[in-house]
mmCIF file of C-alpha atoms in Angstrom:
data_model
loop_
_atom_site.group_PDB
_atom_site.id
_atom_site.type_symbol
_atom_site.label_atom_id
_atom_site.label_comp_id
_atom_site.label_asym_id
_atom_site.label_seq_id
_atom_site.Cartn_x
_atom_site.Cartn_y
_atom_site.Cartn_z
ATOM 1 C CA MET A 1 22.041 19.874 1.888
ATOM 2 C CA PRO A 2 22.107 16.278 0.669
ATOM 3 C CA LYS A 3 21.251 15.818 -3.024
ATOM 4 C CA GLY A 4 21.055 12.042 -3.853
ATOM 5 C CA GLU A 5 18.471 9.662 -2.310
ATOM 6 C CA SER A 6 21.265 7.711 -0.366
ATOM 7 C CA GLU A 7 22.541 11.000 1.107
ATOM 8 C CA TRP A 8 19.125 11.789 2.297
ATOM 9 C CA VAL A 9 19.036 8.419 4.164
ATOM 10 C CA ASP A 10 22.352 9.232 5.744
ATOM 11 C CA TYR A 11 21.228 12.779 6.595
ATOM 12 C CA ASN A 12 17.944 11.416 8.213
ATOM 13 C CA LYS A 13 20.135 9.171 10.585
ATOM 14 C CA ARG A 14 21.535 12.522 12.211
ATOM 15 C CA GLN A 15 18.919 15.260 11.680
ATOM 16 C CA VAL A 16 15.250 15.570 11.654
ATOM 17 C CA THR A 17 13.532 16.260 8.428
ATOM 18 C CA ARG A 18 9.913 17.503 7.985
ATOM 19 C CA VAL A 19 8.200 17.053 4.608
ATOM 20 C CA TYR A 20 4.991 18.752 3.835
ATOM 21 C CA PRO A 21 2.789 19.648 0.877
ATOM 22 C CA GLY A 22 3.908 22.641 -1.291
ATOM 23 C CA GLY A 23 2.055 25.891 -1.197
ATOM 24 C CA HIS A 24 1.088 25.439 -4.782
ATOM 25 C CA ARG A 25 -1.323 22.725 -3.895
ATOM 26 C CA VAL A 26 -4.173 25.166 -3.704
ATOM 27 C CA ASP A 27 -6.625 22.056 -4.006
ATOM 28 C CA SER A 28 -5.149 20.517 -0.831
ATOM 29 C CA SER A 29 -3.932 17.489 -2.748
ATOM 30 C CA ASN A 30 -1.328 14.996 -1.373
ATOM 31 C CA TYR A 31 1.951 13.602 -2.587
ATOM 32 C CA ASP A 32 3.000 9.941 -2.187
ATOM 33 C CA PRO A 33 4.440 9.701 1.366
ATOM 34 C CA VAL A 34 5.998 6.268 0.954
ATOM 35 C CA VAL A 35 9.183 7.609 -0.662
ATOM 36 C CA HIS A 36 9.956 9.833 2.128
ATOM 37 C CA TRP A 37 9.185 7.087 4.653
ATOM 38 C CA CYS A 38 11.723 4.775 2.836
ATOM 39 C CA MET A 39 14.263 7.584 3.040
ATOM 40 C CA GLY A 40 13.752 8.013 6.846
ATOM 41 C CA SER A 41 12.199 11.407 6.927
ATOM 42 C CA GLN A 42 10.849 11.720 10.631
ATOM 43 C CA ILE A 43 7.841 14.052 9.940
ATOM 44 C CA VAL A 44 5.734 13.481 6.692
ATOM 45 C CA ALA A 45 2.924 15.769 6.741
ATOM 46 C CA LEU A 46 -0.195 15.513 4.568
ATOM 47 C CA ASN A 47 -3.342 17.377 3.945
ATOM 48 C CA TYR A 48 -5.682 15.472 6.412
ATOM 49 C CA GLN A 49 -8.763 17.202 5.163
ATOM 50 C CA THR A 50 -8.366 15.569 1.696
ATOM 51 C CA PRO A 51 -9.375 11.700 1.295
ATOM 52 C CA SER A 52 -6.893 10.272 -0.907
ATOM 53 C CA PRO A 53 -4.795 7.143 -1.531
ATOM 54 C CA SER A 54 -1.965 8.915 0.450
ATOM 55 C CA MET A 55 -4.061 9.292 3.515
ATOM 56 C CA GLN A 56 -5.157 5.571 3.190
ATOM 57 C CA LEU A 57 -1.593 4.586 3.195
ATOM 58 C CA ASN A 58 -0.814 6.925 6.090
ATOM 59 C CA ASP A 59 -3.562 5.293 8.074
ATOM 60 C CA GLY A 60 -2.351 2.041 7.403
ATOM 61 C CA LYS A 61 1.299 2.804 8.229
ATOM 62 C CA PHE A 62 0.539 4.090 11.736
ATOM 63 C CA GLU A 63 -1.932 1.253 12.565
ATOM 64 C CA GLU A 64 1.355 -0.682 12.818
ATOM 65 C CA ASN A 65 1.906 0.692 16.296
ATOM 66 C CA GLY A 66 -1.774 0.925 17.415
ATOM 67 C CA GLY A 67 -2.443 4.457 15.779
ATOM 68 C CA CYS A 68 -0.386 6.213 18.418
ATOM 69 C CA GLY A 69 1.376 8.333 15.881
ATOM 70 C CA TYR A 70 4.870 7.145 16.231
ATOM 71 C CA LEU A 71 6.915 4.338 14.536
ATOM 72 C CA LEU A 72 10.395 3.203 15.145
ATOM 73 C CA LYS A 73 12.219 3.307 11.884
ATOM 74 C CA PRO A 74 13.888 -0.036 10.693
ATOM 75 C CA ALA A 75 17.523 -0.581 12.034
ATOM 76 C CA PHE A 76 19.197 -0.018 8.583
ATOM 77 C CA LEU A 77 17.642 3.521 8.552
ATOM 78 C CA ARG A 78 19.039 4.260 11.923
ATOM 79 C CA ASP A 79 22.426 2.702 11.895
ATOM 80 C CA GLU A 80 25.112 5.383 11.908
ATOM 81 C CA SER A 81 28.244 3.387 11.505
ATOM 82 C CA PRO A 82 30.418 4.389 8.588
ATOM 83 C CA GLU A 83 30.030 1.148 6.550
ATOM 84 C CA ALA A 84 26.091 1.322 6.942
ATOM 85 C CA HIS A 85 24.763 2.924 3.830
ATOM 86 C CA PHE A 86 21.372 2.259 2.453
ATOM 87 C CA SER A 87 19.695 3.181 -1.017
ATOM 88 C CA ILE A 88 16.153 2.800 -1.966
ATOM 89 C CA ASN A 89 17.281 1.555 -5.308
ATOM 90 C CA THR A 90 20.035 -0.776 -4.574
ATOM 91 C CA GLY A 91 19.670 -1.652 -1.002
ATOM 92 C CA PRO A 92 21.270 -3.852 0.407
ATOM 93 C CA PHE A 93 18.081 -5.759 0.862
ATOM 94 C CA THR A 94 18.891 -8.577 3.146
ATOM 95 C CA LYS A 95 15.340 -9.827 4.127
ATOM 96 C CA ARG A 96 13.593 -10.574 0.936
ATOM 97 C CA VAL A 97 10.098 -12.421 1.132
ATOM 98 C CA LYS A 98 7.674 -13.921 -1.234
ATOM 99 C CA LEU A 99 3.965 -12.845 -0.387
ATOM 100 C CA VAL A 100 1.135 -14.854 -1.842
ATOM 101 C CA VAL A 101 -2.388 -13.113 -1.556
ATOM 102 C CA THR A 102 -5.459 -14.912 -2.645
ATOM 103 C CA VAL A 103 -8.489 -12.663 -2.765
ATOM 104 C CA LEU A 104 -11.265 -14.996 -2.038
ATOM 105 C CA SER A 105 -14.369 -12.901 -1.734
ATOM 106 C CA GLY A 106 -15.959 -9.778 -0.447
ATOM 107 C CA SER A 107 -18.862 -9.072 2.038
ATOM 108 C CA GLN A 108 -21.435 -6.274 2.204
ATOM 109 C CA LEU A 109 -19.639 -3.903 -0.138
ATOM 110 C CA PRO A 110 -21.541 -0.472 0.059
ATOM 111 C CA MET A 111 -22.973 1.498 -2.830
ATOM 112 C CA PRO A 112 -20.457 4.243 -3.828
ATOM 113 C CA VAL A 113 -21.131 7.599 -2.406
ATOM 114 C CA ARG A 114 -20.715 9.245 -5.912
ATOM 115 C CA SER A 115 -22.452 6.421 -7.876
ATOM 116 C CA HIS A 116 -24.819 8.037 -10.669
ATOM 117 C CA THR A 117 -26.935 4.859 -10.753
ATOM 118 C CA HIS A 118 -28.770 2.687 -8.356
ATOM 119 C CA GLU A 119 -27.801 -0.531 -9.935
ATOM 120 C CA PRO A 120 -25.970 -3.326 -8.203
ATOM 121 C CA LEU A 121 -22.136 -3.181 -7.873
ATOM 122 C CA ASP A 122 -19.888 -4.615 -10.587
ATOM 123 C CA PRO A 123 -16.913 -4.922 -8.106
ATOM 124 C CA TYR A 124 -13.166 -5.806 -8.623
ATOM 125 C CA VAL A 125 -10.238 -5.484 -6.369
ATOM 126 C CA SER A 126 -6.963 -3.682 -7.008
ATOM 127 C CA VAL A 127 -4.099 -5.177 -4.896
ATOM 128 C CA GLU A 128 -0.896 -2.908 -4.976
ATOM 129 C CA LEU A 129 2.333 -3.300 -3.284
ATOM 130 C CA THR A 130 4.183 -0.116 -2.479
ATOM 131 C CA GLY A 131 7.570 0.622 -1.022
ATOM 132 C CA VAL A 132 11.162 0.770 -2.490
ATOM 133 C CA PRO A 133 11.155 1.202 -6.290
ATOM 134 C CA ALA A 134 11.760 -2.556 -6.797
ATOM 135 C CA ASP A 135 8.787 -3.461 -4.851
ATOM 136 C CA VAL A 136 6.149 -1.299 -6.637
ATOM 137 C CA GLN A 137 3.732 -3.764 -8.247
ATOM 138 C CA ARG A 138 -0.022 -3.969 -8.968
ATOM 139 C CA HIS A 139 -2.575 -6.773 -9.765
ATOM 140 C CA ARG A 140 -6.327 -6.653 -10.068
ATOM 141 C CA THR A 141 -9.074 -9.293 -9.988
ATOM 142 C CA SER A 142 -11.593 -9.813 -12.594
ATOM 143 C CA VAL A 143 -14.968 -7.967 -12.267
ATOM 144 C CA VAL A 144 -18.012 -9.626 -10.638
ATOM 145 C CA THR A 145 -21.149 -8.397 -12.145
ATOM 146 C CA GLU A 146 -24.262 -7.125 -10.039
ATOM 147 C CA ASN A 147 -23.084 -8.531 -6.691
ATOM 148 C CA GLY A 148 -21.899 -6.278 -3.935
ATOM 149 C CA LEU A 149 -23.235 -8.441 -1.165
ATOM 150 C CA ASN A 150 -20.826 -11.507 -1.456
ATOM 151 C CA PRO A 151 -18.686 -11.442 -4.541
ATOM 152 C CA ILE A 152 -16.315 -14.319 -5.089
ATOM 153 C CA TRP A 153 -13.156 -13.945 -6.922
ATOM 154 C CA ASN A 154 -10.812 -16.528 -5.746
ATOM 155 C CA GLU A 155 -7.692 -15.213 -7.508
ATOM 156 C CA THR A 156 -4.112 -15.579 -6.446
ATOM 157 C CA PHE A 157 -1.294 -12.958 -6.884
ATOM 158 C CA THR A 158 2.461 -13.295 -5.943
ATOM 159 C CA PHE A 159 4.658 -10.445 -4.893
ATOM 160 C CA HIS A 160 8.453 -10.724 -4.598
ATOM 161 C CA VAL A 161 9.229 -8.158 -1.795
ATOM 162 C CA ALA A 162 12.768 -6.877 -1.536
ATOM 163 C CA CYS A 163 12.230 -4.642 1.547
ATOM 164 C CA PRO A 164 9.354 -5.952 3.528
ATOM 165 C CA ASP A 165 10.213 -3.502 6.465
ATOM 166 C CA LEU A 166 9.159 -0.615 4.034
ATOM 167 C CA ALA A 167 6.574 -2.296 1.907
ATOM 168 C CA MET A 168 2.749 -1.919 2.265
ATOM 169 C CA LEU A 169 -0.104 -3.831 0.650
ATOM 170 C CA HIS A 170 -2.943 -1.561 -0.465
ATOM 171 C CA PHE A 171 -6.433 -3.080 -1.208
ATOM 172 C CA THR A 172 -8.911 -0.977 -3.112
ATOM 173 C CA VAL A 173 -12.359 -2.080 -4.144
ATOM 174 C CA TRP A 174 -13.750 -0.373 -7.345
ATOM 175 C CA ASP A 175 -17.196 -0.235 -9.031
ATOM 176 C CA LYS A 176 -16.709 -0.966 -12.755
ATOM 177 C CA GLU A 177 -18.377 1.635 -14.891
ATOM 178 C CA TRP A 178 -19.037 0.209 -18.398
ATOM 179 C CA GLY A 179 -19.700 3.566 -20.035
ATOM 180 C CA PRO A 180 -17.268 6.464 -20.569
ATOM 181 C CA THR A 181 -17.150 7.520 -16.865
ATOM 182 C CA SER A 182 -14.328 6.305 -14.642
ATOM 183 C CA ASP A 183 -14.669 3.417 -12.189
ATOM 184 C CA VAL A 184 -15.953 4.532 -8.914
ATOM 185 C CA PHE A 185 -14.193 4.011 -5.392
ATOM 186 C CA VAL A 186 -15.992 1.582 -3.073
ATOM 187 C CA ALA A 187 -13.677 0.910 -0.205
ATOM 188 C CA SER A 188 -9.882 0.389 0.693
ATOM 189 C CA ARG A 189 -7.531 -0.726 3.291
ATOM 190 C CA ALA A 190 -3.565 -0.460 3.462
ATOM 191 C CA VAL A 191 -1.603 -2.926 5.641
ATOM 192 C CA SER A 192 2.083 -2.937 6.276
ATOM 193 C CA VAL A 193 3.634 -6.225 5.080
ATOM 194 C CA SER A 194 5.559 -6.399 8.279
ATOM 195 C CA CYS A 195 2.057 -6.922 9.983
ATOM 196 C CA ILE A 196 0.864 -9.559 7.662
ATOM 197 C CA ARG A 197 0.631 -13.188 8.970
ATOM 198 C CA SER A 198 0.112 -16.359 6.979
ATOM 199 C CA GLY A 199 -3.360 -17.931 6.871
ATOM 200 C CA PHE A 200 -6.991 -16.959 6.286
ATOM 201 C CA ARG A 201 -7.572 -13.328 7.123
ATOM 202 C CA SER A 202 -10.610 -10.883 6.993
ATOM 203 C CA VAL A 203 -9.528 -7.572 5.811
ATOM 204 C CA ASP A 204 -11.859 -4.818 7.176
ATOM 205 C CA LEU A 205 -12.465 -2.156 4.602
ATOM 206 C CA ARG A 206 -12.606 1.582 5.043
ATOM 207 C CA ASP A 207 -14.309 4.548 3.227
ATOM 208 C CA GLU A 208 -12.337 7.018 1.278
ATOM 209 C CA ALA A 209 -11.605 9.071 4.357
ATOM 210 C CA GLY A 210 -10.403 6.074 6.406
ATOM 211 C CA HIS A 211 -13.450 5.493 8.430
ATOM 212 C CA ASN A 212 -15.191 2.043 8.984
ATOM 213 C CA THR A 213 -18.589 3.685 10.152
ATOM 214 C CA GLY A 214 -22.079 3.812 8.471
ATOM 215 C CA ASP A 215 -22.298 1.698 5.273
ATOM 216 C CA HIS A 216 -18.688 0.598 5.679
ATOM 217 C CA LYS A 217 -18.914 -0.875 9.264
ATOM 218 C CA PHE A 218 -19.395 -4.366 8.158
ATOM 219 C CA CYS A 219 -17.602 -4.481 4.665
ATOM 220 C CA SER A 220 -14.675 -6.533 4.308
ATOM 221 C CA LEU A 221 -12.455 -8.789 1.969
ATOM 222 C CA LEU A 222 -11.641 -12.497 2.826
ATOM 223 C CA GLY A 223 -8.362 -13.708 1.719
ATOM 224 C CA ILE A 224 -5.365 -16.256 2.115
ATOM 225 C CA PHE A 225 -1.925 -14.912 2.831
ATOM 226 C CA SER A 226 1.309 -16.880 2.696
ATOM 227 C CA ILE A 227 4.612 -15.063 3.530
ATOM 228 C CA SER A 228 8.020 -16.834 3.285
ATOM 229 C CA GLU A 229 11.627 -15.889 3.132
ATOM 230 C CA GLU A 230 13.260 -15.791 -0.335
ATOM 231 C CA ASP A 231 16.954 -15.491 -1.402
ATOM 232 C CA GLU A 232 17.990 -12.750 -3.814
ATOM 233 C CA TRP A 233 18.834 -15.043 -6.669
ATOM 234 C CA THR A 234 15.488 -16.691 -6.632
ATOM 235 C CA ALA A 235 13.591 -13.340 -6.458
ATOM 236 C CA THR A 236 15.429 -11.856 -9.187
ATOM 237 C CA ALA A 237 15.025 -14.886 -11.487
ATOM 238 C CA LEU A 238 11.275 -15.210 -10.659
ATOM 239 C CA ARG A 239 10.544 -11.564 -11.251
ATOM 240 C CA GLN A 240 12.421 -11.569 -14.589
ATOM 241 C CA ALA A 241 10.484 -14.721 -15.734
ATOM 242 C CA GLU A 242 7.133 -12.976 -14.896
ATOM 243 C CA GLU A 243 8.143 -9.785 -16.728
ATOM 244 C CA SER A 244 9.094 -11.852 -19.828
ATOM 245 C CA ALA A 245 5.588 -13.711 -19.634
ATOM 246 C CA ARG A 246 3.647 -10.574 -19.837
#
């Protein structure tokens, strides 16, 4: 059996791999499916009965092909030629892009199911990029106090994406809790980067189980997206500069 991650990629070009939650997950929790998609595993099973970020990513991933349940892996995860080797850590990454996301506003954000109060929302948005290790990044907006109807953020975030074919953008709206309790989930949506188009876009949000019904039927985020090609030298230099500035 293969041991390293690059060996798993080569193995999955010839064989079918099924990944599933271990039996020790007695609470029906889920693992992160993205790393297994990145290594070319064909069947990545999850506990569908458990609402979680993993299931939100799964729903977003398979929306890429109309929700039919099947996706064609990128060519570099299917190429069986002797010289074709892909590593999730070192690539080669030949199609880098710069993704600029401006979170403008929200609309009709519902009260959280597990909210302990009836006070207005104090929402903020977490914008997370997931994919190969080099692409994992997270940003968040500021908190808008007492406005779940039409909060305005108008905040811009830049992502340098090494492998857009495997990357996903995950929006999560949270209600800020100012006391000792944790922030409360409001709504989310995961989108494959390969499906993103430049321009003004309305992002329909879903509940924790991935449904856009009931209170979540009309809630959304409004944003501006810009996606452009980027060479490796520029992406590396900009990423290092951003890390130094933090």
